[in-house]
Amino acid sequence: MTITKPAYITLSGWEFKACKDEQWLPAAVPGCVHTDLLRNGKIEDPFYGTNEKRLQWIDKEDWEYRTSFHASSEQLSQVNVELVFDGLDTYADVYLNGKPVLSADNMFRSWRVDVKGLLQEENTLRIRFRSPIQEDLPKLRALGYALPAVNDQSEAGGLGDEKVSVFARKAPYHYGWDWGPRFVTSGIWKDVRLESWSGIRIRDFHIRQDEVKAEAARLTALVEVQTDEAWSGELRVTAEGRQWSREVRLQAGSHTVELAAELESPRLWWSRGLGTQELTDFRAELVSGGEVHAQESVTTGLRSAKLVREKDAHGTSFYIELNGVPVFCKGANHIPNDSFVTEVTYERYRHEVASTAEANMNMLRVWGGGIYEHDDFYRLCDEYGILVWQDFMFACSMYPGDEAFLASVRAEAEENVKRLRRHPSVVLWCGNNEMDTAWSHYNENAGWGWKKQYTPELREKIWRDYEAIFHEILPETIRALSPETDYWPSSPMREVTGDENQHATSSSPDGDIHYWGVWHNVEPFSNYKVHIGRFMSEYGFQSFPEEKTVETYAAEEDMALVSEVMLSHQKNGRGNMLIKEYMDQYLSEPKDFRSFLYMSQVLQGEAMKTAIEAHRRRMGFTMGSLYWQMNDCWPVASWAGMDYLGRWKALQYYAKRSFRSVMLSLDENDGTVEIHGVSDLLEPLTGALELRLLDFQGNVLKQWTAAVTLAANTSVLLKSLAREEVLEGADPASVVLTARFEGSEGTADLKEHYFVPVKDLQLAAPGVKVTQRVEGEQVLFTLEADRLAKQVWLSPEAEGHFTDNFFDLLPGSPVTVAFRKRSDGGEPFAAGDPGRVQVRSMYDFIKGGAGAQEAGRAAEEQAL
């Protein structure tokens, strides 16, 4: 047998044009039509102003890409020559040397074409992308009824109420969402390459983790082999200085060869905060006659991960158990980092994942309306110890159930489960986002009203189509290809069994919950403490990005809450006015629109602090808190904690404090102030608790101290005090209660509690003083105040963040923070020069305070 190692040549030199046009223009691959048009100066920045509205014509056109390439004599002589398309978006007809070779229809999968018989020395490759709108409108009209797709902004796309997104296996958010624009893309969004080989090769190598314990890991190596002819030899797998082998005899064709392996005392992979992210390299080799004929490597983390759902006194548990340890999942929901996914670089992925870790999070949920992310994203999660809840790409819609659609879904699922199963970070697969609860098949009076639009016969058909995907195809795929990973059909959801108790509510004692009473229903923040379930997989509150980011999409004349541009960059209907309504309840009135931007971030942070800490105080009953959302796909007012440019909002700092491994949480209810201690550590922690009642000039009015113990991996009520006992006649609008914990292992936390809403606090000019110094490569800032400085904000000129920000500064309690500069290479954040830094507090932004303008000028003069 002639053996030739596989050769891979990535095709380049692409051009594109609208099919109706004659002129060819240079194209970037990977890329899409929108970004290619922008680079060629044919359209304006899609994100600026109201340009989105003027670019809706692009998705109605057909587009064509082409390139020419040379095939060497060596390539032409190989037995196997394939064109491989890692990702085509979405309806694509492919022609090689004028001959049709492929018709693709799924963005989420790759395509392989045998071109041995068509390949020449000089070749032309053309790809015609059919408009996803023109392709799917006939499907909608032929179906005879519309399927629910609430976030499909068809009207913005000039389609009226004809929502076609559900027919395309394409990123749902491309059709618009309540935080993102409508840009329905087409293009070559992943690499195109020519592969050639002869003899035998390994197509896929996976280490199935059958049982992993500290004592030993029982594993199965699954090696997918392709061979041109009958082959016999030995399969060898090596790792950690160990080798396992077996004899193999194969006929021509494709085969999966299994080899059992066991590692004693394996190096375990842990999530962030619980241990080291140990990664193990495995190598598979096919050996015959002393020669290695084919080889492949895979890196994975050895761990046991499962979703524990057991009956208890409250209902049914819902938590991730990692290496036998129940994990409280702390984090956020992840959406694609860009409306145009090929614009997301490795550095942007790293910035997001590193920011997740720096904010003391240990989980991201890859939400089902985006994409199955790039391998870089999952590798980074592996390295940083970030658990991944992975949705399949279905969200907030009901989908067709014809044979072709289901076959496409099955192929998509198989490929992505095989691709992602090697990543130890992926601990749960979920079928879809919010579809079970939106339809609520088993409860006539529940849901979003969808099913009431249909006859009983159509209801049953739509539900059968739903079950075919989410209760048959997807779980079958997981069981076959990644049986060690658990599957959850929909989020939120209560039970897998079909009965009227299946569907989630805002206080379900089973399953997971999306609680949106605060925000959508305009309920008070205090309801975050009422509606708490076993796993809070969505909840959120909006804010604007900071003014530097707003200036990237708006001119000075657009700086108003209800300007056309601000409304265009707010996709949630009444979103801007909702922020204002809540701000009127909780915060003082901002003095101008730029102040409103700052105040909106503080408001968002306060909301999320209330929710996160309520969830963590219920640790044991509740075992997950994932807010909506981590990131943005364009510059916009949204629920994100980091804006589109990666700038940390106030929420990111609030989350960092509220997600600490050891945390204090103060909560007041019915005249009682409770001080809770929460610990994610796996050992008990002793220490001292100090409580102080201070006035805003820093005078200590009362003080309490106590020795306390925080039990391992749980929440504890440390002390309870009557409000009147604490205040004893002090003006509640002019005092603050602080709680400090100093642990025996050097662990510490500090929290403040106010007795009235922020808008009722008696704030005055705080007299903030800032001292800057350099220690080694670090730039440090020490801040002091004459009076309470609420929500101190340090705004750097350079891109980066501070070790803390948006914090309260009390007289006599200086705070020192370091600047963390965003880096393109090396570590994601490094010590560096922040440039000019502005230091301001809430008093500088509120309207009507005596001396507010003078304080504002003083803050400006303190720019460092």
PDB file of C-alpha atoms in Angstrom, residues 156-358:
ATOM      1  CA  ALA A 156     -37.264  45.779   9.583  1.00  0.00           C
ATOM      2  CA  GLY A 157     -36.104  43.634   6.678  1.00  0.00           C
ATOM      3  CA  GLY A 158     -38.969  44.738   4.452  1.00  0.00           C
ATOM      4  CA  LEU A 159     -40.859  41.434   4.731  1.00  0.00           C
ATOM      5  CA  GLY A 160     -43.863  42.563   6.745  1.00  0.00           C
ATOM      6  CA  ASP A 161     -44.956  39.705   8.969  1.00  0.00           C
ATOM      7  CA  GLU A 162     -43.349  36.967   6.838  1.00  0.00           C
ATOM      8  CA  LYS A 163     -40.805  35.424   9.202  1.00  0.00           C
ATOM      9  CA  VAL A 164     -38.517  33.016   7.374  1.00  0.00           C
ATOM     10  CA  SER A 165     -35.654  32.531   9.858  1.00  0.00           C
ATOM     11  CA  VAL A 166     -36.975  29.173  11.087  1.00  0.00           C
ATOM     12  CA  PHE A 167     -36.476  27.511   7.694  1.00  0.00           C
ATOM     13  CA  ALA A 168     -32.727  28.182   7.486  1.00  0.00           C
ATOM     14  CA  ARG A 169     -30.122  26.322   9.497  1.00  0.00           C
ATOM     15  CA  LYS A 170     -28.367  29.598  10.051  1.00  0.00           C
ATOM     16  CA  ALA A 171     -27.554  31.749  13.072  1.00  0.00           C
ATOM     17  CA  PRO A 172     -30.984  32.933  14.297  1.00  0.00           C
ATOM     18  CA  TYR A 173     -29.656  36.258  15.603  1.00  0.00           C
ATOM     19  CA  HIS A 174     -28.733  37.269  12.042  1.00  0.00           C
ATOM     20  CA  TYR A 175     -32.446  37.985  11.565  1.00  0.00           C
ATOM     21  CA  GLY A 176     -32.432  40.377  14.527  1.00  0.00           C
ATOM     22  CA  TRP A 177     -32.943  40.041  18.268  1.00  0.00           C
ATOM     23  CA  ASP A 178     -33.919  42.309  21.121  1.00  0.00           C
ATOM     24  CA  TRP A 179     -30.261  43.301  21.577  1.00  0.00           C
ATOM     25  CA  GLY A 180     -28.947  42.918  18.018  1.00  0.00           C
ATOM     26  CA  PRO A 181     -29.415  44.290  14.506  1.00  0.00           C
ATOM     27  CA  ARG A 182     -30.806  42.493  11.476  1.00  0.00           C
ATOM     28  CA  PHE A 183     -27.944  41.567   9.156  1.00  0.00           C
ATOM     29  CA  VAL A 184     -28.776  38.371   7.268  1.00  0.00           C
ATOM     30  CA  THR A 185     -25.357  37.439   5.974  1.00  0.00           C
ATOM     31  CA  SER A 186     -24.064  35.225   3.160  1.00  0.00           C
ATOM     32  CA  GLY A 187     -20.515  34.116   2.515  1.00  0.00           C
ATOM     33  CA  ILE A 188     -17.635  31.734   3.132  1.00  0.00           C
ATOM     34  CA  TRP A 189     -17.399  32.005   6.898  1.00  0.00           C
ATOM     35  CA  LYS A 190     -14.739  29.354   7.491  1.00  0.00           C
ATOM     36  CA  ASP A 191     -11.752  28.050   5.548  1.00  0.00           C
ATOM     37  CA  VAL A 192     -11.885  26.279   2.203  1.00  0.00           C
ATOM     38  CA  ARG A 193      -9.087  23.795   1.566  1.00  0.00           C
ATOM     39  CA  LEU A 194      -7.929  21.022  -0.725  1.00  0.00           C
ATOM     40  CA  GLU A 195      -7.067  17.750   1.010  1.00  0.00           C
ATOM     41  CA  SER A 196      -5.174  14.952  -0.694  1.00  0.00           C
ATOM     42  CA  TRP A 197      -3.962  11.618   0.651  1.00  0.00           C
ATOM     43  CA  SER A 198      -3.377   7.977  -0.174  1.00  0.00           C
ATOM     44  CA  GLY A 199      -3.403   4.784   1.875  1.00  0.00           C
ATOM     45  CA  ILE A 200      -4.750   5.253   5.376  1.00  0.00           C
ATOM     46  CA  ARG A 201      -5.545   8.194   7.632  1.00  0.00           C
ATOM     47  CA  ILE A 202      -7.152   9.008  10.969  1.00  0.00           C
ATOM     48  CA  ARG A 203     -10.221  11.207  10.514  1.00  0.00           C
ATOM     49  CA  ASP A 204     -11.146  11.641  14.171  1.00  0.00           C
ATOM     50  CA  PHE A 205      -9.609  10.750  17.525  1.00  0.00           C
ATOM     51  CA  HIS A 206     -11.602  10.977  20.748  1.00  0.00           C
ATOM     52  CA  ILE A 207     -10.988   9.907  24.340  1.00  0.00           C
ATOM     53  CA  ARG A 208     -14.290   8.806  25.856  1.00  0.00           C
ATOM     54  CA  GLN A 209     -14.198   9.165  29.620  1.00  0.00           C
ATOM     55  CA  ASP A 210     -16.132   6.172  30.903  1.00  0.00           C
ATOM     56  CA  GLU A 211     -15.315   6.677  34.585  1.00  0.00           C
ATOM     57  CA  VAL A 212     -12.975   9.231  36.101  1.00  0.00           C
ATOM     58  CA  LYS A 213     -12.039   9.224  39.763  1.00  0.00           C
ATOM     59  CA  ALA A 214      -9.034  10.441  41.705  1.00  0.00           C
ATOM     60  CA  GLU A 215      -7.747   6.848  41.906  1.00  0.00           C
ATOM     61  CA  ALA A 216      -8.033   5.971  38.221  1.00  0.00           C
ATOM     62  CA  ALA A 217      -9.587   7.008  34.913  1.00  0.00           C
ATOM     63  CA  ARG A 218     -11.210   4.343  32.746  1.00  0.00           C
ATOM     64  CA  LEU A 219     -11.079   5.567  29.159  1.00  0.00           C
ATOM     65  CA  THR A 220     -11.879   4.390  25.646  1.00  0.00           C
ATOM     66  CA  ALA A 221      -9.917   5.675  22.675  1.00  0.00           C
ATOM     67  CA  LEU A 222     -12.216   6.004  19.657  1.00  0.00           C
ATOM     68  CA  VAL A 223     -10.187   6.220  16.441  1.00  0.00           C
ATOM     69  CA  GLU A 224     -12.047   6.848  13.187  1.00  0.00           C
ATOM     70  CA  VAL A 225      -9.965   5.437  10.341  1.00  0.00           C
ATOM     71  CA  GLN A 226     -10.260   5.665   6.540  1.00  0.00           C
ATOM     72  CA  THR A 227      -8.289   3.297   4.318  1.00  0.00           C
ATOM     73  CA  ASP A 228      -8.076   2.747   0.551  1.00  0.00           C
ATOM     74  CA  GLU A 229      -7.205  -0.939   0.844  1.00  0.00           C
ATOM     75  CA  ALA A 230      -7.185  -3.741   3.356  1.00  0.00           C
ATOM     76  CA  TRP A 231      -4.748  -2.871   6.141  1.00  0.00           C
ATOM     77  CA  SER A 232      -3.389  -4.721   9.156  1.00  0.00           C
ATOM     78  CA  GLY A 233      -1.154  -3.482  11.901  1.00  0.00           C
ATOM     79  CA  GLU A 234      -1.260  -2.068  15.393  1.00  0.00           C
ATOM     80  CA  LEU A 235      -3.132   0.817  16.979  1.00  0.00           C
ATOM     81  CA  ARG A 236      -1.056   2.500  19.680  1.00  0.00           C
ATOM     82  CA  VAL A 237      -2.300   5.187  22.050  1.00  0.00           C
ATOM     83  CA  THR A 238       0.101   7.008  24.349  1.00  0.00           C
ATOM     84  CA  ALA A 239      -0.350   9.516  27.173  1.00  0.00           C
ATOM     85  CA  GLU A 240       1.455  10.457  30.370  1.00  0.00           C
ATOM     86  CA  GLY A 241       4.291   8.039  29.610  1.00  0.00           C
ATOM     87  CA  ARG A 242       1.870   5.118  29.207  1.00  0.00           C
ATOM     88  CA  GLN A 243       1.059   3.107  26.085  1.00  0.00           C
ATOM     89  CA  TRP A 244      -1.900   0.945  25.138  1.00  0.00           C
ATOM     90  CA  SER A 245      -2.183  -1.077  21.939  1.00  0.00           C
ATOM     91  CA  ARG A 246      -4.165  -3.646  20.000  1.00  0.00           C
ATOM     92  CA  GLU A 247      -3.939  -5.461  16.700  1.00  0.00           C
ATOM     93  CA  VAL A 248      -6.131  -4.100  13.913  1.00  0.00           C
ATOM     94  CA  ARG A 249      -7.318  -5.646  10.632  1.00  0.00           C
ATOM     95  CA  LEU A 250      -9.348  -3.377   8.379  1.00  0.00           C
ATOM     96  CA  GLN A 251     -11.016  -3.694   5.029  1.00  0.00           C
ATOM     97  CA  ALA A 252     -11.148  -0.738   2.659  1.00  0.00           C
ATOM     98  CA  GLY A 253     -13.552   1.945   3.876  1.00  0.00           C
ATOM     99  CA  SER A 254     -14.310   3.817   7.116  1.00  0.00           C
ATOM    100  CA  HIS A 255     -14.079   2.235  10.557  1.00  0.00           C
ATOM    101  CA  THR A 256     -14.118   3.249  14.209  1.00  0.00           C
ATOM    102  CA  VAL A 257     -11.581   1.306  16.253  1.00  0.00           C
ATOM    103  CA  GLU A 258     -11.930   1.213  20.036  1.00  0.00           C
ATOM    104  CA  LEU A 259      -9.133   0.723  22.547  1.00  0.00           C
ATOM    105  CA  ALA A 260      -9.631   0.567  26.323  1.00  0.00           C
ATOM    106  CA  ALA A 261      -7.146   2.433  28.498  1.00  0.00           C
ATOM    107  CA  GLU A 262      -6.746   3.147  32.191  1.00  0.00           C
ATOM    108  CA  LEU A 263      -4.684   5.836  33.875  1.00  0.00           C
ATOM    109  CA  GLU A 264      -3.883   5.571  37.565  1.00  0.00           C
ATOM    110  CA  SER A 265      -4.003   8.758  39.654  1.00  0.00           C
ATOM    111  CA  PRO A 266      -4.970  10.961  36.703  1.00  0.00           C
ATOM    112  CA  ARG A 267      -4.311  14.692  36.736  1.00  0.00           C
ATOM    113  CA  LEU A 268      -7.874  16.008  37.071  1.00  0.00           C
ATOM    114  CA  TRP A 269      -9.302  19.041  35.290  1.00  0.00           C
ATOM    115  CA  TRP A 270     -11.156  21.459  37.573  1.00  0.00           C
ATOM    116  CA  SER A 271     -13.239  24.542  36.961  1.00  0.00           C
ATOM    117  CA  ARG A 272     -11.847  27.929  37.979  1.00  0.00           C
ATOM    118  CA  GLY A 273     -11.631  28.320  41.739  1.00  0.00           C
ATOM    119  CA  LEU A 274     -11.778  24.617  42.601  1.00  0.00           C
ATOM    120  CA  GLY A 275      -8.419  23.402  41.327  1.00  0.00           C
ATOM    121  CA  THR A 276      -5.974  23.289  38.440  1.00  0.00           C
ATOM    122  CA  GLN A 277      -7.018  23.067  34.789  1.00  0.00           C
ATOM    123  CA  GLU A 278      -4.902  19.992  34.030  1.00  0.00           C
ATOM    124  CA  LEU A 279      -4.873  19.057  30.334  1.00  0.00           C
ATOM    125  CA  THR A 280      -3.633  15.703  29.050  1.00  0.00           C
ATOM    126  CA  ASP A 281      -2.175  14.998  25.601  1.00  0.00           C
ATOM    127  CA  PHE A 282      -3.072  11.735  23.859  1.00  0.00           C
ATOM    128  CA  ARG A 283      -1.535  10.430  20.629  1.00  0.00           C
ATOM    129  CA  ALA A 284      -2.915   7.693  18.383  1.00  0.00           C
ATOM    130  CA  GLU A 285      -0.700   5.926  15.830  1.00  0.00           C
ATOM    131  CA  LEU A 286      -1.391   3.261  13.239  1.00  0.00           C
ATOM    132  CA  VAL A 287       1.793   1.234  12.928  1.00  0.00           C
ATOM    133  CA  SER A 288       2.731  -1.517  10.476  1.00  0.00           C
ATOM    134  CA  GLY A 289       6.161  -3.009   9.752  1.00  0.00           C
ATOM    135  CA  GLY A 290       7.748  -0.658  12.257  1.00  0.00           C
ATOM    136  CA  GLU A 291       6.475   2.410  10.346  1.00  0.00           C
ATOM    137  CA  VAL A 292       3.869   4.915  11.496  1.00  0.00           C
ATOM    138  CA  HIS A 293       1.306   5.077   8.691  1.00  0.00           C
ATOM    139  CA  ALA A 294      -1.064   7.589  10.312  1.00  0.00           C
ATOM    140  CA  GLN A 295      -1.213   9.562  13.524  1.00  0.00           C
ATOM    141  CA  GLU A 296      -3.393  12.071  15.321  1.00  0.00           C
ATOM    142  CA  SER A 297      -3.298  13.882  18.656  1.00  0.00           C
ATOM    143  CA  VAL A 298      -5.932  15.233  20.981  1.00  0.00           C
ATOM    144  CA  THR A 299      -5.709  17.292  24.163  1.00  0.00           C
ATOM    145  CA  THR A 300      -8.442  16.965  26.754  1.00  0.00           C
ATOM    146  CA  GLY A 301      -9.024  17.307  30.471  1.00  0.00           C
ATOM    147  CA  LEU A 302      -9.841  14.264  32.560  1.00  0.00           C
ATOM    148  CA  ARG A 303     -12.842  14.888  34.787  1.00  0.00           C
ATOM    149  CA  SER A 304     -16.203  13.526  35.819  1.00  0.00           C
ATOM    150  CA  ALA A 305     -19.076  15.921  35.086  1.00  0.00           C
ATOM    151  CA  LYS A 306     -22.777  15.277  35.413  1.00  0.00           C
ATOM    152  CA  LEU A 307     -26.075  17.067  35.885  1.00  0.00           C
ATOM    153  CA  VAL A 308     -27.502  15.934  39.223  1.00  0.00           C
ATOM    154  CA  ARG A 309     -31.286  15.875  39.366  1.00  0.00           C
ATOM    155  CA  GLU A 310     -32.451  14.139  42.521  1.00  0.00           C
ATOM    156  CA  LYS A 311     -35.685  14.431  44.483  1.00  0.00           C
ATOM    157  CA  ASP A 312     -35.416  16.322  47.761  1.00  0.00           C
ATOM    158  CA  ALA A 313     -37.685  18.072  50.249  1.00  0.00           C
ATOM    159  CA  HIS A 314     -38.123  21.062  47.906  1.00  0.00           C
ATOM    160  CA  GLY A 315     -38.555  19.353  44.548  1.00  0.00           C
ATOM    161  CA  THR A 316     -35.720  18.161  42.305  1.00  0.00           C
ATOM    162  CA  SER A 317     -32.121  19.344  42.424  1.00  0.00           C
ATOM    163  CA  PHE A 318     -30.382  20.791  39.387  1.00  0.00           C
ATOM    164  CA  TYR A 319     -26.618  21.217  39.600  1.00  0.00           C
ATOM    165  CA  ILE A 320     -23.336  20.296  37.966  1.00  0.00           C
ATOM    166  CA  GLU A 321     -21.212  17.848  39.910  1.00  0.00           C
ATOM    167  CA  LEU A 322     -17.552  18.014  38.910  1.00  0.00           C
ATOM    168  CA  ASN A 323     -15.207  15.270  40.138  1.00  0.00           C
ATOM    169  CA  GLY A 324     -17.753  14.454  42.835  1.00  0.00           C
ATOM    170  CA  VAL A 325     -18.067  18.081  44.028  1.00  0.00           C
ATOM    171  CA  PRO A 326     -21.336  20.056  43.685  1.00  0.00           C
ATOM    172  CA  VAL A 327     -20.472  23.283  41.857  1.00  0.00           C
ATOM    173  CA  PHE A 328     -22.353  26.545  42.241  1.00  0.00           C
ATOM    174  CA  CYS A 329     -22.207  27.840  38.670  1.00  0.00           C
ATOM    175  CA  LYS A 330     -21.441  31.562  38.523  1.00  0.00           C
ATOM    176  CA  GLY A 331     -21.450  33.391  35.233  1.00  0.00           C
ATOM    177  CA  ALA A 332     -23.377  34.719  32.296  1.00  0.00           C
ATOM    178  CA  ASN A 333     -24.933  33.929  28.952  1.00  0.00           C
ATOM    179  CA  HIS A 334     -22.667  34.257  25.907  1.00  0.00           C
ATOM    180  CA  ILE A 335     -23.867  35.495  22.529  1.00  0.00           C
ATOM    181  CA  PRO A 336     -21.721  35.855  19.377  1.00  0.00           C
ATOM    182  CA  ASN A 337     -19.154  38.626  19.791  1.00  0.00           C
ATOM    183  CA  ASP A 338     -20.070  40.230  16.476  1.00  0.00           C
ATOM    184  CA  SER A 339     -22.950  40.460  14.032  1.00  0.00           C
ATOM    185  CA  PHE A 340     -20.318  39.391  11.507  1.00  0.00           C
ATOM    186  CA  VAL A 341     -18.741  36.381  13.177  1.00  0.00           C
ATOM    187  CA  THR A 342     -15.625  36.309  11.005  1.00  0.00           C
ATOM    188  CA  GLU A 343     -14.587  39.629  12.551  1.00  0.00           C
ATOM    189  CA  VAL A 344     -14.035  37.907  15.912  1.00  0.00           C
ATOM    190  CA  THR A 345     -10.307  37.378  16.409  1.00  0.00           C
ATOM    191  CA  TYR A 346      -8.547  35.073  18.830  1.00  0.00           C
ATOM    192  CA  GLU A 347      -7.693  38.128  20.925  1.00  0.00           C
ATOM    193  CA  ARG A 348     -11.382  39.052  21.246  1.00  0.00           C
ATOM    194  CA  TYR A 349     -12.257  35.523  22.362  1.00  0.00           C
ATOM    195  CA  ARG A 350      -9.388  35.565  24.835  1.00  0.00           C
ATOM    196  CA  HIS A 351     -10.453  38.957  26.169  1.00  0.00           C
ATOM    197  CA  GLU A 352     -13.959  37.662  26.850  1.00  0.00           C
ATOM    198  CA  VAL A 353     -12.908  34.401  28.493  1.00  0.00           C
ATOM    199  CA  ALA A 354     -10.146  36.051  30.534  1.00  0.00           C
ATOM    200  CA  SER A 355     -12.644  38.722  31.650  1.00  0.00           C
ATOM    201  CA  THR A 356     -15.006  35.929  32.657  1.00  0.00           C
ATOM    202  CA  ALA A 357     -12.315  34.416  34.851  1.00  0.00           C
ATOM    203  CA  GLU A 358     -11.237  37.797  36.283  1.00  0.00           C
TER     204      GLU A 358
END
